[in-house]
CSV table of C-alpha atoms and ligand atoms in Angstrom, one decimal:
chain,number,residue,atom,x,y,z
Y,1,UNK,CA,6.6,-17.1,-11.0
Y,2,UNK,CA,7.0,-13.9,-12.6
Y,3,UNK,CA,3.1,-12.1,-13.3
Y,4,UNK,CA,3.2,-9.0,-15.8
Y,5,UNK,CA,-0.2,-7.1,-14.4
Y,6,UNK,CA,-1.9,-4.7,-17.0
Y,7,UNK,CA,-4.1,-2.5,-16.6
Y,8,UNK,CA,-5.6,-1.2,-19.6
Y,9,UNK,CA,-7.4,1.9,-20.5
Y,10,UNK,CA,-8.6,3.8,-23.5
Y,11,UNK,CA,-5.8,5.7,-23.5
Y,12,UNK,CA,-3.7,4.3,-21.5
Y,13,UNK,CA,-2.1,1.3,-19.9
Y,14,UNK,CA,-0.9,0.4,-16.3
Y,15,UNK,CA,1.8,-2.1,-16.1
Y,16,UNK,CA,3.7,-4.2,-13.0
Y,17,UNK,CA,5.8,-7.0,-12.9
Y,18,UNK,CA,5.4,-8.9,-10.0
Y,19,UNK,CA,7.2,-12.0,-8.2
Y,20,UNK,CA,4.4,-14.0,-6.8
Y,21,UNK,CA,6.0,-16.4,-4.6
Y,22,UNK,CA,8.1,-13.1,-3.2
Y,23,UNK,CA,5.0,-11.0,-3.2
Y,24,UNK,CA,7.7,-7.9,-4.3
Y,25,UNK,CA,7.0,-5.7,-7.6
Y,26,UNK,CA,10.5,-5.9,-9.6
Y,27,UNK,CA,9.0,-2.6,-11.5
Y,28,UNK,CA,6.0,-1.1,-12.8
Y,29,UNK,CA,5.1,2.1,-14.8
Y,30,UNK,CA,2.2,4.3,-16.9
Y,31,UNK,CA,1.9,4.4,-20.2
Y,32,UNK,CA,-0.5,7.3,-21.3
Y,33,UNK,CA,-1.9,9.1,-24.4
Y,34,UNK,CA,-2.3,5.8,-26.4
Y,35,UNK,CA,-3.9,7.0,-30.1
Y,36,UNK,CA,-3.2,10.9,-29.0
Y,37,UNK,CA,-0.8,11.2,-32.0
Y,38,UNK,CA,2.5,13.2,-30.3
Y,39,UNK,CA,2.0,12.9,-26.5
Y,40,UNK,CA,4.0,12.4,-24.0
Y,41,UNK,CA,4.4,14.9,-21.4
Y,42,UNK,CA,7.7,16.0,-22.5
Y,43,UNK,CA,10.0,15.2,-19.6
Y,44,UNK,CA,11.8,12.1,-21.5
Y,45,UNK,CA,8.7,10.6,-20.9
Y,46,UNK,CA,7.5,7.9,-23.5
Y,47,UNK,CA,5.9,9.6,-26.1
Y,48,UNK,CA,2.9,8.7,-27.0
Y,49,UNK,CA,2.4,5.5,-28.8
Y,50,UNK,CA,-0.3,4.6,-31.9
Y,51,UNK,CA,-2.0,1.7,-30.2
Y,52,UNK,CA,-2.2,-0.8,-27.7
Y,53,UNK,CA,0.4,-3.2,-30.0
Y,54,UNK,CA,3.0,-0.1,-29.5
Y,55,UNK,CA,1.9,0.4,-26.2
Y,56,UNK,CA,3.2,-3.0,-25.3
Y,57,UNK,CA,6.5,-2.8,-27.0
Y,58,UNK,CA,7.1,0.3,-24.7
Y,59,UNK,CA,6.4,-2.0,-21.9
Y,60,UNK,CA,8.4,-4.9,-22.8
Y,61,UNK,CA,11.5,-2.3,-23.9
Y,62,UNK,CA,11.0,-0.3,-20.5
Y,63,UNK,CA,10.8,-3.8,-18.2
Y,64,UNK,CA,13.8,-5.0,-20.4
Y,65,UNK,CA,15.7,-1.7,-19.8
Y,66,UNK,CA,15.0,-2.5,-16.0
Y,67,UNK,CA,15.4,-6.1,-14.7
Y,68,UNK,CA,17.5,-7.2,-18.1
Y,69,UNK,CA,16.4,-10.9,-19.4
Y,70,UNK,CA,13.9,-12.5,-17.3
Y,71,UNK,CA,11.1,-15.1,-18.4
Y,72,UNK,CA,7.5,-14.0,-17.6
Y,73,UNK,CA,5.6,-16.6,-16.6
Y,74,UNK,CA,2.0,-15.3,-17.2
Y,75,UNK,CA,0.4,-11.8,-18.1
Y,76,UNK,CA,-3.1,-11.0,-15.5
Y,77,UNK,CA,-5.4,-8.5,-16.8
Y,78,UNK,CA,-8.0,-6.7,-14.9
Y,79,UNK,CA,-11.1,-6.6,-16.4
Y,80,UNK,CA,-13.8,-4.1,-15.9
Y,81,UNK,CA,-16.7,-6.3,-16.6
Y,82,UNK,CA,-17.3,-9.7,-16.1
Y,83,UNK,CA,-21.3,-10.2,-16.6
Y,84,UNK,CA,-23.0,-13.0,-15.1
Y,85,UNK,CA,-20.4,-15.3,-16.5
Y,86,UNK,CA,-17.1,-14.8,-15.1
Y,87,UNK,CA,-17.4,-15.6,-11.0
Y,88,UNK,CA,-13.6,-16.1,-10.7
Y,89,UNK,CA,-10.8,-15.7,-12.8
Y,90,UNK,CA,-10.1,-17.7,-16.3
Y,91,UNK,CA,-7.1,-18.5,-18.7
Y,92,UNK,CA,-7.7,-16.5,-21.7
Y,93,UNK,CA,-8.5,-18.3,-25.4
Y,94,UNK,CA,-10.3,-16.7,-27.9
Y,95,UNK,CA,-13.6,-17.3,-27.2
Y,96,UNK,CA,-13.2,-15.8,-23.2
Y,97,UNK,CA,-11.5,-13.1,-25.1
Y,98,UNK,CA,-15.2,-12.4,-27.6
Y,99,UNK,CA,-16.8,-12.9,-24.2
Y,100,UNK,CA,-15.4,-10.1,-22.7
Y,101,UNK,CA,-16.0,-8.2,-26.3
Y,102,UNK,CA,-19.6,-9.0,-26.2
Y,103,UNK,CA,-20.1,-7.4,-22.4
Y,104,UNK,CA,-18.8,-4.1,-24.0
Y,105,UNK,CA,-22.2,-2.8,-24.2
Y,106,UNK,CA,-22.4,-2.9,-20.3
Y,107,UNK,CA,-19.0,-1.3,-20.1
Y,108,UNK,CA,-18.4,0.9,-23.0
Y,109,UNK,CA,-15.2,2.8,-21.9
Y,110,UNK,CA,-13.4,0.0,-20.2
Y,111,UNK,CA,-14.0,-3.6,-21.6
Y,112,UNK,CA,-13.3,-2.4,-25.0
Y,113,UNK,CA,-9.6,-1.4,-23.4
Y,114,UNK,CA,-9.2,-4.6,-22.2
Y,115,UNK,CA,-9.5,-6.5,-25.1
Y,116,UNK,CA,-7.0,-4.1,-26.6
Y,117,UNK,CA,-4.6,-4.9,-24.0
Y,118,UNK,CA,-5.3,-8.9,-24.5
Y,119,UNK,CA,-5.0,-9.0,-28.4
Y,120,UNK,CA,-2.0,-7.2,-28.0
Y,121,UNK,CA,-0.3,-9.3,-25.9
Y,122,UNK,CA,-1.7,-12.8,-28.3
Y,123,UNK,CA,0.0,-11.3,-30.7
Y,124,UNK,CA,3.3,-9.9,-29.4
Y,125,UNK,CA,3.4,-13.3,-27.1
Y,126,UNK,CA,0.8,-15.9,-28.6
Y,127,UNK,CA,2.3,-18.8,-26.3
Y,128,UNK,CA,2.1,-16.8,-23.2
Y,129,UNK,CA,-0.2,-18.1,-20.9
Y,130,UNK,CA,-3.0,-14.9,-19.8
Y,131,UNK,CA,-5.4,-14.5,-17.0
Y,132,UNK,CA,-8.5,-12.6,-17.0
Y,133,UNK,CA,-9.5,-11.4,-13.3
Y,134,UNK,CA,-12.7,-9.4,-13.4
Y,135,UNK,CA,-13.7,-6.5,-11.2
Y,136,UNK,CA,-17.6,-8.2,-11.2
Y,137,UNK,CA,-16.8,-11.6,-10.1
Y,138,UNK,CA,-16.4,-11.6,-6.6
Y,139,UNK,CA,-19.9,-10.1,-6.3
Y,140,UNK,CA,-21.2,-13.1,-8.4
Y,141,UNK,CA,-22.7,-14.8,-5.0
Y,142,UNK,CA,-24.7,-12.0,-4.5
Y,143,UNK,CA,-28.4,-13.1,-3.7
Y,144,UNK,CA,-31.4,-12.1,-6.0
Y,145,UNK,CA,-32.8,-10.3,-3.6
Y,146,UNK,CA,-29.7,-7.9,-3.6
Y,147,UNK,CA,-29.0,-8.1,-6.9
Y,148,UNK,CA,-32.5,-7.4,-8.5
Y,149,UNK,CA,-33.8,-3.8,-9.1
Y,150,UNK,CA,-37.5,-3.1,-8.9
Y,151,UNK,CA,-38.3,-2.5,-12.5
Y,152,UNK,CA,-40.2,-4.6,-15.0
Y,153,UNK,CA,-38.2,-8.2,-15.5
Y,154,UNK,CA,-37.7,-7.7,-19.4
Y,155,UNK,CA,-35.1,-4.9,-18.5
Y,156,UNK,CA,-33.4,-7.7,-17.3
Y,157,UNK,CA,-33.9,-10.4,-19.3
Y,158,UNK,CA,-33.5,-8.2,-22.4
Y,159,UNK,CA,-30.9,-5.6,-21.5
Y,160,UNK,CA,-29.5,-6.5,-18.3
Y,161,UNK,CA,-30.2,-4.1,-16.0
Y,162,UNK,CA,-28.6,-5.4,-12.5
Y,163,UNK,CA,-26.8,-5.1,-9.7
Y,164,UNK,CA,-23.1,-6.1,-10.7
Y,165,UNK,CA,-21.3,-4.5,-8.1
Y,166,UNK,CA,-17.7,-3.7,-9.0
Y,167,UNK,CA,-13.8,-3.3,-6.9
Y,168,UNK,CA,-14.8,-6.9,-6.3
Y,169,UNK,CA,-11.1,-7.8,-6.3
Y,170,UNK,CA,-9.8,-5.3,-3.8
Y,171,UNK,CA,-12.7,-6.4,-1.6
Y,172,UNK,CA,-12.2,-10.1,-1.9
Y,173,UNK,CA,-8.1,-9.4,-1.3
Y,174,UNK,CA,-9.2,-7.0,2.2
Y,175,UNK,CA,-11.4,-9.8,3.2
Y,176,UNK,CA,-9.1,-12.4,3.4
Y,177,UNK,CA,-6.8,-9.7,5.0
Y,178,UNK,CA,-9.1,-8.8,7.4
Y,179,UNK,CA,-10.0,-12.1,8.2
Y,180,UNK,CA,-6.6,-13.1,8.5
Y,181,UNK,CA,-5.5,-10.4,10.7
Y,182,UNK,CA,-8.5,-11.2,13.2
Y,183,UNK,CA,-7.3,-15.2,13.2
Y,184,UNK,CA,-10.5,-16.2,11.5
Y,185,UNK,CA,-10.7,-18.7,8.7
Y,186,UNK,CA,-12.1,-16.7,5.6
Y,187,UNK,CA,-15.3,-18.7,5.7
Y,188,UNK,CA,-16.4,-17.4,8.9
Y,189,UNK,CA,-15.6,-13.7,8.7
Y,190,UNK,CA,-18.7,-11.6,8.1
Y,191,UNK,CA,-18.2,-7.6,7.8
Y,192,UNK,CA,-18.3,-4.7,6.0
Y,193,UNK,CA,-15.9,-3.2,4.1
Y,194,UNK,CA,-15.7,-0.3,3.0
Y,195,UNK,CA,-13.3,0.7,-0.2
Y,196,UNK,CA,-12.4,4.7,-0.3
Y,197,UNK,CA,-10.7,5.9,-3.2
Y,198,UNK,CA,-11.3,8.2,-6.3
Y,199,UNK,CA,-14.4,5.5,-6.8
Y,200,UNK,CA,-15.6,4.1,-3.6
Y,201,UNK,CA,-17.8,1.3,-3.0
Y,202,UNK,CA,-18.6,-0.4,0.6
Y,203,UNK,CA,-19.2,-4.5,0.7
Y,204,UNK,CA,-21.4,-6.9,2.8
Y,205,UNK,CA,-19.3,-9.9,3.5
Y,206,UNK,CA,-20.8,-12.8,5.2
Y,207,UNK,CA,-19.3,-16.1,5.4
Y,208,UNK,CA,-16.2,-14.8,3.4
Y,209,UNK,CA,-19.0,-14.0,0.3
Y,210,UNK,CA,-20.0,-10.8,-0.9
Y,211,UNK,CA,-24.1,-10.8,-0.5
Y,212,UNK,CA,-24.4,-6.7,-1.0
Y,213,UNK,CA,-22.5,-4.0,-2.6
Y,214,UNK,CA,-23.2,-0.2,-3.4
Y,215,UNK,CA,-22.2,0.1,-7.0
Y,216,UNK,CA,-24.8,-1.5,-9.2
Y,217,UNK,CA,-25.6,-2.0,-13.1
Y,218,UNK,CA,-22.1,0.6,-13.1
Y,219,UNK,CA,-19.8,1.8,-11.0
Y,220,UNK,CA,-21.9,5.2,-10.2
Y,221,UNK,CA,-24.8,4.2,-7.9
Y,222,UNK,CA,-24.0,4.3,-4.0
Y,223,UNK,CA,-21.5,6.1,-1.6
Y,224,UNK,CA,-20.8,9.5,-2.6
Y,225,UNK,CA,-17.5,9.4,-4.6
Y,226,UNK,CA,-14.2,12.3,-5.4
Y,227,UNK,CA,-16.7,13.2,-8.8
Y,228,UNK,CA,-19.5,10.6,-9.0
Y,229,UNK,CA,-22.9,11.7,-7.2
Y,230,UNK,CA,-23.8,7.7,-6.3
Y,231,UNK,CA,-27.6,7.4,-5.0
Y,232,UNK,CA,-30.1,9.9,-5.9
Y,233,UNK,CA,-33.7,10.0,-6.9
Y,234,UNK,CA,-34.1,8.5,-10.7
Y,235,UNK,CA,-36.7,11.4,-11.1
Y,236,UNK,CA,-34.0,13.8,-11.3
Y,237,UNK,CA,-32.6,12.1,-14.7
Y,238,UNK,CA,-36.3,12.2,-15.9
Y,239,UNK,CA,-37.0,15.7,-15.0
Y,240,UNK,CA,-33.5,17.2,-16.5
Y,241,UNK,CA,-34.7,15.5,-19.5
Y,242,UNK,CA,-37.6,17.0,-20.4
Y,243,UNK,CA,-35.3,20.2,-19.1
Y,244,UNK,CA,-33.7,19.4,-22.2
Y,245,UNK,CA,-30.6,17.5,-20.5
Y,246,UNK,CA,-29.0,15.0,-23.0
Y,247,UNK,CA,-27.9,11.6,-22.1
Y,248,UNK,CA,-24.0,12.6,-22.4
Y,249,UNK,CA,-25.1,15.6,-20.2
Y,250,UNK,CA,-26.5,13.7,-17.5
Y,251,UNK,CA,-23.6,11.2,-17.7
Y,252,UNK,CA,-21.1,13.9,-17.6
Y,253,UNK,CA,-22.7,15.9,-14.5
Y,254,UNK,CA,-22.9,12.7,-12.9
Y,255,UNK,CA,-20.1,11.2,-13.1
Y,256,UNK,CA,-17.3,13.9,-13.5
Y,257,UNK,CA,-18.9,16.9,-12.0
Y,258,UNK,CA,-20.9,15.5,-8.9
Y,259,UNK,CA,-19.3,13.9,-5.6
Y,260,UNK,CA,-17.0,15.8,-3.7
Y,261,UNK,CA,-16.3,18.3,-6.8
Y,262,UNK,CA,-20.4,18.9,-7.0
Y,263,UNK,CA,-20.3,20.0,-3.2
Y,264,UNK,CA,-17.0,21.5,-2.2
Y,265,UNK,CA,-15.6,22.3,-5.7
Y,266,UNK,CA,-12.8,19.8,-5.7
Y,267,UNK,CA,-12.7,15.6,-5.9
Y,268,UNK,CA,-9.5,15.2,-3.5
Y,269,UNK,CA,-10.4,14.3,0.4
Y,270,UNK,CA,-7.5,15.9,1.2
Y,271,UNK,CA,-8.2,19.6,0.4
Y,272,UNK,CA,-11.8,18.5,1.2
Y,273,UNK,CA,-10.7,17.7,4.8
Y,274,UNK,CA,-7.9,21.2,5.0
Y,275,UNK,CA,-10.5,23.5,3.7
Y,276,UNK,CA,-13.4,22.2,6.3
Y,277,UNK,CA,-11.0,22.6,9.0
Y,278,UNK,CA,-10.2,26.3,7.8
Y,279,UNK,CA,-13.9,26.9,7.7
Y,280,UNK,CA,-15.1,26.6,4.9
Y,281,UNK,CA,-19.0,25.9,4.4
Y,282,UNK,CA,-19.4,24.0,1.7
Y,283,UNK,CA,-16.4,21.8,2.3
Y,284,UNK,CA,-17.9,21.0,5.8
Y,285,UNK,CA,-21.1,19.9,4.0
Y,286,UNK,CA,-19.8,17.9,1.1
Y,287,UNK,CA,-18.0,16.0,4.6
Y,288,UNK,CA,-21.3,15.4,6.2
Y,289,UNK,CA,-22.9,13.9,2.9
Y,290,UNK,CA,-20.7,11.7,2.4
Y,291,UNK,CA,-20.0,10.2,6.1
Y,292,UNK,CA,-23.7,10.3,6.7
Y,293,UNK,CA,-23.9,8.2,3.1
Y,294,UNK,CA,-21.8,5.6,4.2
Y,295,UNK,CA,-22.5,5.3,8.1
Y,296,UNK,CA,-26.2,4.5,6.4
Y,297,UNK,CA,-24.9,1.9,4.3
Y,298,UNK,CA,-22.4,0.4,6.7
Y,299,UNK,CA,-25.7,0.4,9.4
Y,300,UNK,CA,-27.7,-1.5,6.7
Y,301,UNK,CA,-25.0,-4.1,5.7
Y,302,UNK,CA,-24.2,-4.4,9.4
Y,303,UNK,CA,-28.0,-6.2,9.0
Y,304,UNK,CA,-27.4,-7.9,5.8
Y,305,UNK,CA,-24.6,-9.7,7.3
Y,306,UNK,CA,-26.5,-10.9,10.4
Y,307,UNK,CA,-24.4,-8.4,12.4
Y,308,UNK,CA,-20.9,-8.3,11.2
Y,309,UNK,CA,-17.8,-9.1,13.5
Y,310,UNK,CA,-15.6,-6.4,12.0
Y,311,UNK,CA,-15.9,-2.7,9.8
Y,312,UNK,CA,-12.7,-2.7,6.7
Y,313,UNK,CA,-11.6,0.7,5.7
Y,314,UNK,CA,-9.4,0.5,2.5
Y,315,UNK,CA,-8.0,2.0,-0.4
Y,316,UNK,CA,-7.0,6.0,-0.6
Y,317,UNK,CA,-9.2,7.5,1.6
Y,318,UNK,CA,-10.0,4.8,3.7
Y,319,UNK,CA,-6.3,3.7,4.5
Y,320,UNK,CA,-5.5,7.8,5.2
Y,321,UNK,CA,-7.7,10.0,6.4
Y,322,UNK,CA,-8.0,9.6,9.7
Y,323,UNK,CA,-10.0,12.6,9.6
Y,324,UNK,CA,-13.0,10.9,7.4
Y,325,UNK,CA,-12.9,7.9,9.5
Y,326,UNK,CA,-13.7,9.4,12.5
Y,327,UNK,CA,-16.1,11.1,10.8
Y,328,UNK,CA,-17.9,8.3,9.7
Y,329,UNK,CA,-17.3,6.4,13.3
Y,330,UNK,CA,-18.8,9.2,14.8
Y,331,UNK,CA,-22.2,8.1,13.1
Y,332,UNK,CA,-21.9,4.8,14.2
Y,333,UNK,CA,-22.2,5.0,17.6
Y,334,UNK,CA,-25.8,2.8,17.5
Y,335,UNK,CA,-23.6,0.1,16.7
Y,336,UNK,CA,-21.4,0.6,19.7
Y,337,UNK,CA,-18.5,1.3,17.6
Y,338,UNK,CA,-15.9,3.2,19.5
Y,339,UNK,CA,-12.3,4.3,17.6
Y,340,UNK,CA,-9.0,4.9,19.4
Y,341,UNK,CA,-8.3,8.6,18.5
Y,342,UNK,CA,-4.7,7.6,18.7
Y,343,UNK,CA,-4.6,4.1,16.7
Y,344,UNK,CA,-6.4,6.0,14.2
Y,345,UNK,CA,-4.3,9.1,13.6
Y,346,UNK,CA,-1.3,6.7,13.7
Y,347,UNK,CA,0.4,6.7,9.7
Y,348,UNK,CA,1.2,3.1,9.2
Y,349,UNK,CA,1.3,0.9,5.9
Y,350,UNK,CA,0.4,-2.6,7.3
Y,351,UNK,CA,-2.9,-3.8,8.1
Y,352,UNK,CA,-4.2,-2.6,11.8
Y,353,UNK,CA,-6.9,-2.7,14.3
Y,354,UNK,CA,-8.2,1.2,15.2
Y,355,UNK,CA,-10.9,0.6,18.0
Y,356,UNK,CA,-10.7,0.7,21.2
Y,357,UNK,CA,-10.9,-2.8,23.1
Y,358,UNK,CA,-14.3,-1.8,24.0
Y,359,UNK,CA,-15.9,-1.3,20.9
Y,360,UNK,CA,-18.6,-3.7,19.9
Y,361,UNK,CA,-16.6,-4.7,17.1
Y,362,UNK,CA,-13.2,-4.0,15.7
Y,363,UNK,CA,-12.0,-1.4,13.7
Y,364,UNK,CA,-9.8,-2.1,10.8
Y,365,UNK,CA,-7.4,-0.3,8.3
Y,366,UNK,CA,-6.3,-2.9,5.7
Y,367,UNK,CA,-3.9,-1.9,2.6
Y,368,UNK,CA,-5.9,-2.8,-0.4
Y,369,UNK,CA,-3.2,-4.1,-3.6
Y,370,UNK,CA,-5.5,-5.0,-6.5
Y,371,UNK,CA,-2.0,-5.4,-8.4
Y,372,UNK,CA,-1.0,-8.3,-5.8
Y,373,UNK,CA,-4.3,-10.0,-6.0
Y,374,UNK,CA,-4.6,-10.3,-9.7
Y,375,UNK,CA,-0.6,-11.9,-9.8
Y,376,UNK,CA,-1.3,-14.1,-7.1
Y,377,UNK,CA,-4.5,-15.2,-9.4
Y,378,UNK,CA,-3.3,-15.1,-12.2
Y,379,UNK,CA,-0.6,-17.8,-11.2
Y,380,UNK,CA,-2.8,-19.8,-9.0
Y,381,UNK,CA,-5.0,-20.4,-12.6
Y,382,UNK,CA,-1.5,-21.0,-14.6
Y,383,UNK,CA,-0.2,-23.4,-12.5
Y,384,UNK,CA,-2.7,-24.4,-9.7
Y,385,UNK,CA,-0.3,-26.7,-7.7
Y,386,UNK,CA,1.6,-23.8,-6.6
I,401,LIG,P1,-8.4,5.4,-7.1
I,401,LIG,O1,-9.8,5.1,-7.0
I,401,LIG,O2,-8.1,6.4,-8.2
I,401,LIG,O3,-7.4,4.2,-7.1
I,401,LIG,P2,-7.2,6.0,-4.6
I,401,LIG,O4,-7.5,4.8,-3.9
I,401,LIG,O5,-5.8,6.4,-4.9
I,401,LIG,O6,-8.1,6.2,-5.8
I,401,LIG,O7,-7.8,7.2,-3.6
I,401,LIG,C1,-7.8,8.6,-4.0
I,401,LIG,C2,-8.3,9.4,-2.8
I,401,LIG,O8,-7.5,9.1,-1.6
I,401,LIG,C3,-8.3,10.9,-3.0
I,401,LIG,O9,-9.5,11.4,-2.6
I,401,LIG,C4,-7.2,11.3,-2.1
I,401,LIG,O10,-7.5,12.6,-1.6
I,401,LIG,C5,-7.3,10.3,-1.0
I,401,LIG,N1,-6.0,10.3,-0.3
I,401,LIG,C6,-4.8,9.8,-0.7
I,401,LIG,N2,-3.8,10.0,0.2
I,401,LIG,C7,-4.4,10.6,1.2
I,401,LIG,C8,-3.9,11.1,2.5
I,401,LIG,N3,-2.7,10.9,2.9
I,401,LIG,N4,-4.9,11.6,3.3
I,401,LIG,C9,-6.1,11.8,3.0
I,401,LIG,N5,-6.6,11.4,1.8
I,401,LIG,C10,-5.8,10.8,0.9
């Protein structure tokens, strides 16, 4: 079956088309500035279209352009936010599509985007079967103990406020990778996985189930990320207020100009990594933060988990710094984790072991591809027989 993934933004929308049973992408592309009026980056570039609807039609003429006449046989979005309803992914209908619309309010930049992307495809294709797969749901088994924050119960019951945890569908694809790769059946692999990219968020897995995860009620609380500050004192927020700090202030400093940015001056763990090896101070301390940030968490899931058989790195920075990694494995020595200096610094794109043989557990590198997981979902929903 051929799956058309889309990714959809406020301005802009990710596309690939994907054969499932091949697991190869026939093509894929970005389509940005949606509602910017005359964008485009001017290099024969799409120029920027008026909505989501024209969007599409830039999608369907650029796929057309590339692969000729083919039949898609479903479209998989990713969705940001799934609530407490969606705990795996659903075949779309109107009301699952005023579902999504009524979370908004717990994802205000991206659920909004998604609907865009779903009504535009209803009513370019309105017999074409679509998928929702939500970035929420594999966190849905989450206990309450995990999930619950220590604040008076109407903030839930009235508003909400919980632990949601997010990237749940690159760390449900890693675990059954991991698992996989360590000949265990997904139901007995419990770990800790650790997802590193621009956001980064690090998984207790136990049993094949996600029972703890960093991000919470949004994707900013936890690891330190390339520009989001993840875990601080609350009292902060509360002092800057009366400092005069407005909401979009705070939100601003702590999502865009905190993290890696906040400390070294720039969100990429590459120059992060080149300019603490040239010496730079600050660089060298923005490293330590964030290693010592997730060796803690990765020590405390290792106990959530009832001592975990394996530690996942994944996604940008997890899959290629080997630098950061042995950062971070440096801090875990309590757990007898030990890495192979060489295995590590190996560049490689499939799915690997990076311990020594006499680490307490393994070591792993596995290739997250969020794009994969939603196709393959996407048509296991369509057509569950295979
Ligand atoms: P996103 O969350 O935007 O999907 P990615 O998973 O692409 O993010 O990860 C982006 C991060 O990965 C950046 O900090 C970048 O520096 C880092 N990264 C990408 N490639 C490398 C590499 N070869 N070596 C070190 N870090 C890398």
């Amino acid at each position: 079956m051929l799956v058309l993934v889309i990714n959809s933004g406020s301005s802009s929308l990710k596309y690939q088309v994907r054969d499932v049973s091949a697991g190869s992408v026939l093509t894929e592309g970005l389509i940005e500035k949606i509602g910017m009026g005359n964008g485009g980056d001017g290099d024969g570039e799409i120029e920027g279209p008026r909505d989501h609807a024209e969007a599409l039609e830039l999608v369907d003429a650029a796929i057309h352009r590339e692969l000729g006449d083919l039949e898609l046989g479903a479209v998989g979005h990713r969705v940001v936010h799934g609530g407490e309803r969606f705990a795996e992914p659903v075949q779309i209908d109107n009301e699952i599509t005023r579902a999504i619309e009524r979370l908004n309010p717990l994802a205000p930049l991206h659920n909004p985007a998604n609907v865009l992307g779903i009504r535009a495809i209803t009513k370019k294709w309105p017999d074409m079967p679509q998928v929702a797969v939500f970035d929420t749901a594999f966190h849905r088994t989450l206990p309450e103990h995990a999930w619950r924050y220590a604040v008076p119960d109407e903030l839930y019951t009235n508003h909400g406020i919980r632990r949601y945890g997010f990237h749940g569908t690159s760390h449900e694809y890693v675990t059954r990778r991991a698992a996989a790769l360590l000949d265990l059946p997904v139901e007995e692999f419990d770990g800790v996985i650790a997802h590193l990219g621009n956001g980064a968020s690090v998984t207790a897995i136990r049993g094949g189930h996600s029972v703890d995860t960093s991000m919470g009620f949004t994707p900013l609380e936890g690891l330190v990320m390339g520009t989001r500050s993840g875990d601080l004192d609350p009292s902060i927020l509360v002092f800057l207020g009366r400092a005069g700090w407005t909401p979009e202030d705070l939100d601003t400093m702590l999502n865009r100009e905190s993290g890696l940015k906040g400390l070294a001056g720039n969100n990429d763990m590459r120059s992060v990594v080149e300019a603490a090896e040239s010496g730079d101070a600050k660089a060298a301390t923005a490293l330590a933060v964030t290693s010592y940030r997730l060796a803690k968490y990765i020590g405390g899931y290792h106990v959530a988990v009832g001592g975990a058989k394996a530690l996942v790195f994944t996604a940008g920075i997890g899959e290629n710094s080997h630098q950061f990694r042995a950062l971070v494995a440096d801090r875990l020595g309590a757990l007898g984790i030990e890495l192979d200096a060489g295995l590590n610094a190996e560049r490689s794109r499939e799915p690997r072991v990076i311990s020594t043989p006499q680490s307490a557990i393994p070591v792993l590198v596995i290739p997250t591809d969020e794009e994969r997981a939603i196709a393959e979902a996407t048509a296991a929903v369509v057509s569950p027989a295979g």
